[in-house]
Short mmCIF file of C-alpha atoms and ligand atoms in Angstrom, two decimals:
data_model
loop_
_atom_site.label_atom_id
_atom_site.label_comp_id
_atom_site.label_asym_id
_atom_site.label_seq_id
_atom_site.Cartn_x
_atom_site.Cartn_y
_atom_site.Cartn_z
CA MET A 1 0.00 0.00 0.00
CA SER A 2 1.35 3.39 -0.86
CA ASN A 3 1.63 6.27 1.63
CA LYS A 4 0.24 9.69 0.88
CA ILE A 5 2.41 12.78 1.35
CA ALA A 6 0.90 16.26 1.41
CA VAL A 7 3.40 18.62 -0.22
CA LEU A 8 3.06 22.23 0.97
CA PRO A 9 5.89 24.42 -0.39
CA GLY A 10 4.52 27.66 1.14
CA ASP A 11 6.30 30.93 0.40
CA GLY A 12 9.65 32.40 -0.63
CA ILE A 13 12.41 29.81 -1.00
CA GLY A 14 9.84 27.18 0.10
CA GLN A 15 8.94 26.72 -3.55
CA GLU A 16 12.54 26.12 -4.63
CA ILE A 17 13.71 23.85 -1.81
CA VAL A 18 10.59 21.68 -1.82
CA ALA A 19 10.97 21.16 -5.58
CA GLU A 20 14.40 19.62 -4.88
CA ALA A 21 13.04 17.41 -2.10
CA VAL A 22 10.31 16.21 -4.47
CA LYS A 23 13.01 15.28 -7.01
CA VAL A 24 14.58 13.06 -4.34
CA LEU A 25 11.23 11.40 -3.55
CA GLU A 26 10.56 10.87 -7.28
CA CYS A 27 13.97 9.18 -7.62
CA LEU A 28 13.27 6.88 -4.65
CA LYS A 29 9.93 5.99 -6.27
CA SER A 30 11.25 5.30 -9.74
CA ASP A 31 14.59 3.70 -8.92
CA PHE A 32 14.09 2.05 -5.54
CA GLY A 33 10.36 1.22 -5.44
CA LEU A 34 9.32 3.61 -2.67
CA ALA A 35 5.52 3.46 -2.59
CA VAL A 36 4.34 7.02 -2.04
CA GLU A 37 1.88 9.38 -3.67
CA MET A 38 2.28 13.14 -3.45
CA GLU A 39 -0.37 15.83 -3.59
CA GLY A 40 0.29 19.54 -3.42
CA GLY A 41 -1.51 22.28 -1.48
CA LEU A 42 -1.24 25.96 -0.60
CA VAL A 43 -0.31 27.30 2.82
CA GLY A 44 0.89 30.64 4.20
CA GLY A 45 1.02 33.87 2.21
CA SER A 46 0.54 32.18 -1.15
CA ALA A 47 -2.64 30.56 0.20
CA TYR A 48 -3.82 33.93 1.53
CA ASP A 49 -3.29 35.51 -1.89
CA ALA A 50 -5.24 32.73 -3.58
CA SER A 51 -8.09 32.31 -1.11
CA GLY A 52 -7.96 34.95 1.66
CA THR A 53 -6.78 32.52 4.34
CA PRO A 54 -3.32 31.10 5.19
CA LEU A 55 -4.81 27.67 5.85
CA PRO A 56 -7.52 26.83 3.28
CA GLU A 57 -10.01 24.05 4.05
CA ASP A 58 -8.74 21.84 1.23
CA THR A 59 -5.14 22.09 2.53
CA LEU A 60 -6.30 21.11 6.01
CA LYS A 61 -8.32 18.21 4.59
CA LEU A 62 -5.36 17.03 2.49
CA SER A 63 -3.04 17.27 5.52
CA LYS A 64 -5.45 15.33 7.72
CA GLU A 65 -5.82 12.56 5.14
CA ALA A 66 -2.09 12.30 4.41
CA ASP A 67 0.31 10.00 6.26
CA ALA A 68 2.89 12.78 6.41
CA ILE A 69 3.30 16.42 5.40
CA LEU A 70 6.30 18.02 3.75
CA LEU A 71 6.37 21.77 4.32
CA GLY A 72 8.77 24.39 2.92
CA ALA A 73 8.40 27.66 4.82
CA VAL A 74 5.87 30.45 5.20
CA GLY A 75 6.08 34.23 5.42
CA GLY A 76 7.42 37.22 3.55
CA TYR A 77 7.62 41.00 3.61
CA GLN A 78 4.46 41.51 1.55
CA TRP A 79 2.26 39.88 4.21
CA GLU A 80 3.76 41.54 7.30
CA SER A 81 1.10 44.26 7.51
CA LEU A 82 -1.84 41.82 7.40
CA ASP A 83 -4.07 41.32 10.42
CA ILE A 84 -2.42 38.79 12.74
CA ALA A 85 -5.32 36.34 12.27
CA VAL A 86 -4.50 35.85 8.58
CA ARG A 87 -0.72 36.19 8.59
CA PRO A 88 1.18 33.33 6.90
CA GLU A 89 2.48 31.97 10.25
CA LYS A 90 -1.13 31.26 11.26
CA GLY A 91 -1.20 28.61 8.54
CA LEU A 92 1.66 26.77 10.19
CA LEU A 93 0.34 27.17 13.75
CA GLY A 94 -3.11 26.10 12.55
CA LEU A 95 -1.70 22.89 11.07
CA ARG A 96 0.22 22.10 14.27
CA ALA A 97 -2.89 22.66 16.40
CA GLU A 98 -5.40 20.91 14.12
CA LEU A 99 -3.17 17.85 13.71
CA GLU A 100 -2.19 17.80 17.41
CA LEU A 101 1.51 17.74 16.61
CA PHE A 102 2.80 17.84 20.18
CA SER A 103 6.26 16.36 19.71
CA ASN A 104 8.82 18.57 17.99
CA LEU A 105 12.01 16.83 16.89
CA ARG A 106 14.95 19.12 16.24
CA PRO A 107 18.14 17.29 15.35
CA ALA A 108 21.42 19.17 15.47
CA ILE A 109 23.80 17.37 13.16
CA LEU A 110 27.17 18.73 12.17
CA TYR A 111 28.62 16.97 9.20
CA PRO A 112 32.39 16.63 9.66
CA GLN A 113 32.79 18.22 6.20
CA LEU A 114 31.21 21.43 7.57
CA ALA A 115 32.92 21.58 10.98
CA ASP A 116 34.46 24.96 10.07
CA ALA A 117 30.97 26.51 9.75
CA SER A 118 30.51 26.39 13.54
CA THR A 119 31.69 29.20 15.79
CA LEU A 120 32.86 26.51 18.23
CA LYS A 121 36.15 24.65 17.91
CA ALA A 122 35.94 21.87 15.33
CA GLU A 123 36.90 19.16 17.84
CA VAL A 124 33.99 20.17 20.13
CA VAL A 125 31.32 19.91 17.43
CA SER A 126 32.63 17.80 14.55
CA GLY A 127 30.37 14.76 14.15
CA LEU A 128 27.71 16.18 16.50
CA ASP A 129 24.44 14.24 16.22
CA LEU A 130 21.94 15.24 18.86
CA MET A 131 18.14 15.15 18.89
CA ILE A 132 16.12 17.63 20.92
CA VAL A 133 12.53 16.53 21.58
CA ARG A 134 10.49 19.59 22.52
CA GLU A 135 6.93 19.48 23.85
CA LEU A 136 5.06 21.74 21.42
CA THR A 137 1.43 22.16 22.42
CA GLY A 138 1.49 22.71 26.20
CA GLY A 139 3.44 24.39 28.97
CA ILE A 140 3.79 28.08 29.68
CA TYR A 141 3.02 29.18 26.09
CA PHE A 142 -0.53 27.87 26.44
CA GLY A 143 -1.21 27.73 30.21
CA GLN A 144 -4.12 29.64 31.75
CA PRO A 145 -4.52 32.07 33.41
CA ARG A 146 -2.36 34.48 31.49
CA GLY A 147 -2.37 38.19 30.77
CA VAL A 148 -1.54 41.59 32.18
CA ARG A 149 -3.54 42.78 35.19
CA THR A 150 -3.61 45.96 37.23
CA LEU A 151 -2.83 45.55 40.91
CA GLU A 152 -4.52 47.51 43.70
CA SER A 153 -1.49 49.77 43.76
CA GLY A 154 -2.21 50.69 40.16
CA GLU A 155 0.95 48.96 38.93
CA ARG A 156 0.48 46.50 36.06
CA GLN A 157 1.61 42.90 36.43
CA GLY A 158 2.21 40.39 33.64
CA TYR A 159 1.66 36.69 34.35
CA ASN A 160 1.73 33.29 32.62
CA THR A 161 1.16 29.81 33.95
CA LEU A 162 3.38 26.76 33.52
CA VAL A 163 1.11 23.72 33.47
CA TYR A 164 1.64 20.11 32.42
CA ALA A 165 -0.83 17.30 33.03
CA GLU A 166 0.65 13.83 33.54
CA HIS A 167 -0.66 12.56 30.19
CA GLU A 168 1.10 15.41 28.36
CA ILE A 169 4.42 14.59 30.04
CA GLU A 170 3.95 10.90 29.48
CA ARG A 171 3.28 11.19 25.73
CA ILE A 172 6.30 13.45 25.08
CA GLY A 173 8.37 11.10 27.22
CA ARG A 174 7.28 8.11 25.13
CA SER A 175 8.05 10.02 21.97
CA ALA A 176 11.61 10.69 23.21
CA PHE A 177 12.19 7.12 24.37
CA ASP A 178 10.85 5.71 21.08
CA ILE A 179 13.32 7.90 19.19
CA ALA A 180 16.16 6.94 21.52
CA MET A 181 15.43 3.28 20.69
CA LYS A 182 16.27 4.12 17.05
CA ARG A 183 19.48 5.92 18.11
CA ASP A 184 22.04 5.48 20.89
CA LYS A 185 19.43 4.65 23.59
CA ARG A 186 20.20 7.58 25.91
CA VAL A 187 17.67 10.20 27.04
CA THR A 188 18.49 13.37 29.01
CA SER A 189 15.36 14.95 30.46
CA VAL A 190 15.83 18.68 31.03
CA ASP A 191 13.85 20.44 33.76
CA LYS A 192 14.11 22.92 36.60
CA ALA A 193 12.82 20.52 39.25
CA ASN A 194 14.75 22.31 42.02
CA VAL A 195 12.54 25.40 41.59
CA LEU A 196 9.39 24.53 39.60
CA GLU A 197 6.87 22.04 41.02
CA CYS A 198 5.51 21.49 37.52
CA THR A 199 8.85 20.13 36.39
CA GLU A 200 9.21 18.10 39.57
CA LEU A 201 6.17 16.22 38.27
CA TRP A 202 7.83 16.17 34.82
CA ARG A 203 10.84 14.37 36.32
CA GLU A 204 8.66 11.88 38.21
CA VAL A 205 6.65 10.98 35.09
CA MET A 206 9.86 10.59 33.00
CA GLU A 207 11.11 8.08 35.59
CA ARG A 208 7.83 6.18 35.26
CA VAL A 209 7.98 6.12 31.44
CA ALA A 210 11.61 4.93 31.59
CA LYS A 211 10.48 1.70 33.29
CA ASP A 212 8.87 0.65 29.97
CA TYR A 213 12.18 1.16 28.14
CA PRO A 214 14.74 -0.86 30.09
CA GLU A 215 17.30 -0.58 27.27
CA VAL A 216 17.30 3.22 27.39
CA LYS A 217 19.43 5.06 29.94
CA LEU A 218 17.60 8.07 31.42
CA SER A 219 19.40 10.98 33.09
CA HIS A 220 18.13 14.35 34.32
CA MET A 221 19.68 17.79 33.97
CA TYR A 222 18.64 21.26 35.11
CA VAL A 223 18.05 23.60 32.19
CA ASP A 224 20.76 26.08 33.18
CA ASN A 225 23.34 23.30 33.25
CA ALA A 226 21.97 21.90 29.96
CA ALA A 227 22.56 25.27 28.29
CA MET A 228 26.15 25.27 29.54
CA GLN A 229 26.77 21.66 28.54
CA LEU A 230 25.39 22.29 25.03
CA VAL A 231 28.16 24.75 24.30
CA ARG A 232 30.83 23.03 26.42
CA ALA A 233 30.53 19.42 25.31
CA PRO A 234 27.47 18.90 23.07
CA LYS A 235 28.55 15.45 21.88
CA GLN A 236 27.71 13.99 25.32
CA PHE A 237 23.99 14.06 24.39
CA ASP A 238 21.94 11.60 22.34
CA VAL A 239 18.25 12.54 22.88
CA MET A 240 17.26 15.53 25.01
CA VAL A 241 13.58 15.85 26.01
CA THR A 242 12.15 19.00 27.52
CA THR A 243 9.26 21.42 27.92
CA ASN A 244 7.95 23.81 25.29
CA MET A 245 9.82 26.91 26.47
CA PHE A 246 13.09 25.22 27.47
CA GLY A 247 13.02 23.34 24.15
CA ASP A 248 12.38 26.52 22.19
CA ILE A 249 15.54 28.08 23.58
CA LEU A 250 17.80 25.02 23.73
CA SER A 251 16.93 23.85 20.20
CA ASP A 252 17.91 27.21 18.68
CA CYS A 253 21.13 27.12 20.68
CA ALA A 254 21.83 23.57 19.43
CA ALA A 255 21.04 24.59 15.84
CA MET A 256 23.61 27.34 16.03
CA LEU A 257 26.26 24.86 17.17
CA THR A 258 26.21 23.64 13.60
CA GLY A 259 26.48 27.14 12.11
CA SER A 260 24.46 26.22 9.04
CA ILE A 261 20.74 26.94 9.18
CA GLY A 262 20.29 25.56 5.65
CA MET A 263 21.29 22.05 6.79
CA LEU A 264 18.83 21.36 9.62
CA PRO A 265 15.55 19.46 9.27
CA SER A 266 12.75 19.13 11.83
CA ALA A 267 9.65 17.08 12.50
CA SER A 268 6.47 17.60 14.51
CA LEU A 269 4.67 14.37 15.38
CA ASP A 270 1.26 13.38 16.73
CA ALA A 271 0.53 10.48 19.08
CA ASN A 272 0.41 7.99 16.19
CA GLY A 273 3.70 9.02 14.62
CA LYS A 274 2.10 11.01 11.82
CA GLY A 275 4.15 14.11 11.24
CA MET A 276 4.85 17.37 9.53
CA TYR A 277 8.43 17.71 8.26
CA GLU A 278 10.12 21.00 7.47
CA PRO A 279 13.50 22.73 7.50
CA ILE A 280 14.10 24.82 10.62
CA HIS A 281 14.76 27.97 8.61
CA GLY A 282 12.18 30.41 7.26
CA SER A 283 11.19 31.54 3.78
CA ALA A 284 14.36 33.66 3.32
CA PRO A 285 12.69 36.38 1.23
CA ASP A 286 16.11 38.03 0.77
CA ILE A 287 17.24 35.20 -1.53
CA ALA A 288 13.89 33.87 -2.82
CA GLY A 289 13.60 33.31 -6.56
CA GLN A 290 17.38 33.32 -7.10
CA ASN A 291 17.98 29.55 -7.11
CA VAL A 292 20.69 29.93 -4.43
CA ALA A 293 18.94 28.50 -1.32
CA ASN A 294 20.35 25.39 0.30
CA PRO A 295 17.80 22.56 -0.24
CA LEU A 296 19.59 20.05 2.03
CA ALA A 297 17.56 20.84 5.18
CA THR A 298 14.39 20.05 3.23
CA ILE A 299 15.89 16.93 1.65
CA LEU A 300 16.97 15.80 5.13
CA SER A 301 13.41 16.51 6.32
CA VAL A 302 12.29 13.88 3.78
CA SER A 303 14.80 11.50 5.34
CA MET A 304 13.27 12.13 8.78
CA MET A 305 9.79 11.57 7.33
CA LEU A 306 10.81 8.19 5.94
CA ARG A 307 12.43 7.24 9.25
CA TYR A 308 9.84 8.46 11.75
CA SER A 309 6.46 8.41 9.96
CA LEU A 310 6.69 6.00 7.03
CA ASP A 311 8.91 3.32 8.59
CA GLN A 312 11.26 3.33 5.58
CA VAL A 313 14.55 3.34 7.45
CA GLU A 314 16.62 2.00 4.52
CA MET A 315 15.33 4.74 2.20
CA ALA A 316 16.13 7.33 4.88
CA ASP A 317 19.66 5.94 5.19
CA LYS A 318 20.05 6.22 1.40
CA ILE A 319 19.22 9.95 1.53
CA ASP A 320 21.60 10.55 4.45
CA GLN A 321 24.39 8.75 2.59
CA ALA A 322 23.69 10.70 -0.62
CA VAL A 323 23.88 14.02 1.27
CA ASN A 324 27.18 12.91 2.82
CA GLN A 325 28.42 11.98 -0.64
CA VAL A 326 27.70 15.39 -2.21
CA LEU A 327 29.41 17.11 0.74
CA ASP A 328 32.40 14.78 0.38
CA ASN A 329 32.49 15.71 -3.31
CA GLY A 330 32.92 19.36 -2.27
CA LEU A 331 29.57 20.71 -3.50
CA ARG A 332 28.33 23.73 -1.51
CA THR A 333 25.50 26.23 -1.81
CA THR A 334 26.55 29.78 -0.92
CA ASP A 335 25.45 29.59 2.75
CA ILE A 336 27.94 26.77 3.46
CA HIS A 337 30.55 27.65 0.86
CA SER A 338 34.23 27.86 1.81
CA GLU A 339 37.44 28.21 -0.11
CA GLY A 340 38.32 25.38 -2.47
CA MET A 341 34.75 24.04 -2.60
CA GLN A 342 32.51 23.97 -5.67
CA ALA A 343 29.71 26.59 -5.51
CA VAL A 344 26.40 25.17 -6.76
CA SER A 345 22.83 26.43 -7.13
CA CYS A 346 19.79 25.10 -5.29
CA SER A 347 18.66 22.98 -8.23
CA ALA A 348 22.20 21.73 -8.94
CA MET A 349 22.46 20.59 -5.31
CA GLY A 350 19.15 18.69 -5.65
CA ASP A 351 20.38 17.11 -8.90
CA ALA A 352 23.63 16.10 -7.19
CA VAL A 353 21.77 14.35 -4.36
CA VAL A 354 19.66 12.47 -6.92
CA ALA A 355 22.83 11.49 -8.83
CA ALA A 356 24.44 10.28 -5.57
CA LEU A 357 21.31 8.20 -4.81
CA ARG A 358 21.61 6.55 -8.20
CA GLY A 359 25.30 5.83 -7.49
P1 LIG B 1 15.00 32.91 7.65
O1 LIG B 1 15.33 31.61 8.26
O2 LIG B 1 14.03 32.90 6.54
O3 LIG B 1 16.36 33.61 7.12
C1 LIG B 1 17.44 33.95 7.97
C2 LIG B 1 18.73 34.06 7.12
O4 LIG B 1 19.15 32.77 6.73
C3 LIG B 1 18.52 34.86 5.81
O5 LIG B 1 19.68 35.58 5.54
C4 LIG B 1 18.33 33.77 4.77
O6 LIG B 1 18.75 34.17 3.48
C5 LIG B 1 19.20 32.64 5.31
N1 LIG B 1 18.64 31.32 4.95
C6 LIG B 1 17.55 30.72 5.49
N2 LIG B 1 17.35 29.54 4.90
C7 LIG B 1 18.33 29.37 4.00
C8 LIG B 1 18.65 28.34 3.08
N3 LIG B 1 17.93 27.22 2.95
N4 LIG B 1 19.72 28.51 2.28
C9 LIG B 1 20.49 29.63 2.37
N5 LIG B 1 20.25 30.61 3.23
C10 LIG B 1 19.17 30.50 4.03
O7 LIG B 1 14.51 33.83 8.85
P2 LIG B 1 13.94 35.35 8.80
O8 LIG B 1 14.68 36.14 7.79
O9 LIG B 1 13.93 35.77 10.20
O10 LIG B 1 12.43 35.20 8.34
C11 LIG B 1 11.99 35.35 7.00
C12 LIG B 1 10.51 34.96 6.91
O11 LIG B 1 10.39 33.58 7.23
C13 LIG B 1 9.62 35.71 7.91
O12 LIG B 1 8.41 36.01 7.26
C14 LIG B 1 9.42 34.72 9.03
O13 LIG B 1 8.20 34.94 9.70
C15 LIG B 1 9.40 33.43 8.27
N6 LIG B 1 9.76 32.23 9.06
C16 LIG B 1 9.08 31.11 8.78
C17 LIG B 1 9.40 29.92 9.42
C18 LIG B 1 8.66 28.68 9.03
O14 LIG B 1 7.98 28.67 8.01
N7 LIG B 1 8.78 27.60 9.78
C19 LIG B 1 10.43 29.90 10.36
C20 LIG B 1 11.15 31.07 10.61
C21 LIG B 1 10.81 32.25 9.95
#
């Protein structure tokens, strides 16, 4: 039976990078028998221009019916003055909410060939392969009550609430442990259990979940220490699981360890492993339409999709090897270019990955 992939390029460079990822999928279909069907849809600013909403009904329907979603990026200067309710980003947030994508996977991988791109010493980061699992639909970003109130003294006070129910902690914990089982079988749970009762419960539930995964080694770390360790010795980590806000901050920090935003994929999964896959970068309006964007983050997002949603681990490995091959061959888009390397366009990079797949 073939799997259905909803293909949503979005805006800006989204169109260009997703076209290259589709080339890779087409190659896996024609040459290696991957059984997938693809159907396209509009999201973000381009959807707003076409239909007055960043998340049209037919895109939502397509995304709900699909087994996985491949997304480019949304946003651009021309939509910045729109009412917040119809801005391109609402399309993305709407998809995450409607599909209940609570588990955000943000790998930070530094290919040895690109170790010089990091601001950290090459020996600290070369070969880095870490996965941050961030809770995406709960915690302080969503907790009630929230707002700004006026105190009796007349002074205003802002407040938010950090809340996690046991089932929310348990499901993100399971997500992290399941991923660790496909990796080096180590989970570091990051909290602030010495200060926040909510994360004391977080720690307790993680311990409980760990009992179902005897092969996985669980450790705990306070978030302040985790931030230090990420820049001191990031290779000590395999899978890191944490709350929405801590994950927001730590995953951007981890991404920057690699120094190359155009290389990093991401996934957001629901409870059944269905997911939306996208590069971590935005729509890069400054370089859109110039055929210079790096498509590798999007191509690696396809690899994650095959690994985590479609159970096609061998196909995912093929993509990872092909990307390694083109980097070994010295091909670089401008964002990762360095002296002595061959500068290539977005489409030439996609073609090179396809050629490497074909051997
Ligand atoms: P951005 O990630 O789009 O760009 C930041 C810088 O990185 C730019 O200089 C850009 O040229 C470069 N860059 C990004 N991706 C690249 C790639 N694949 N290859 C080469 N260079 C690349 O972030 P921004 O400039 O802050 O935001 C631009 C638009 O994207 C905004 O409208 C923002 O809201 C939106 N955005 C969308 C998403 C998303 O769709 N998930 C995420 C972040 C930002």
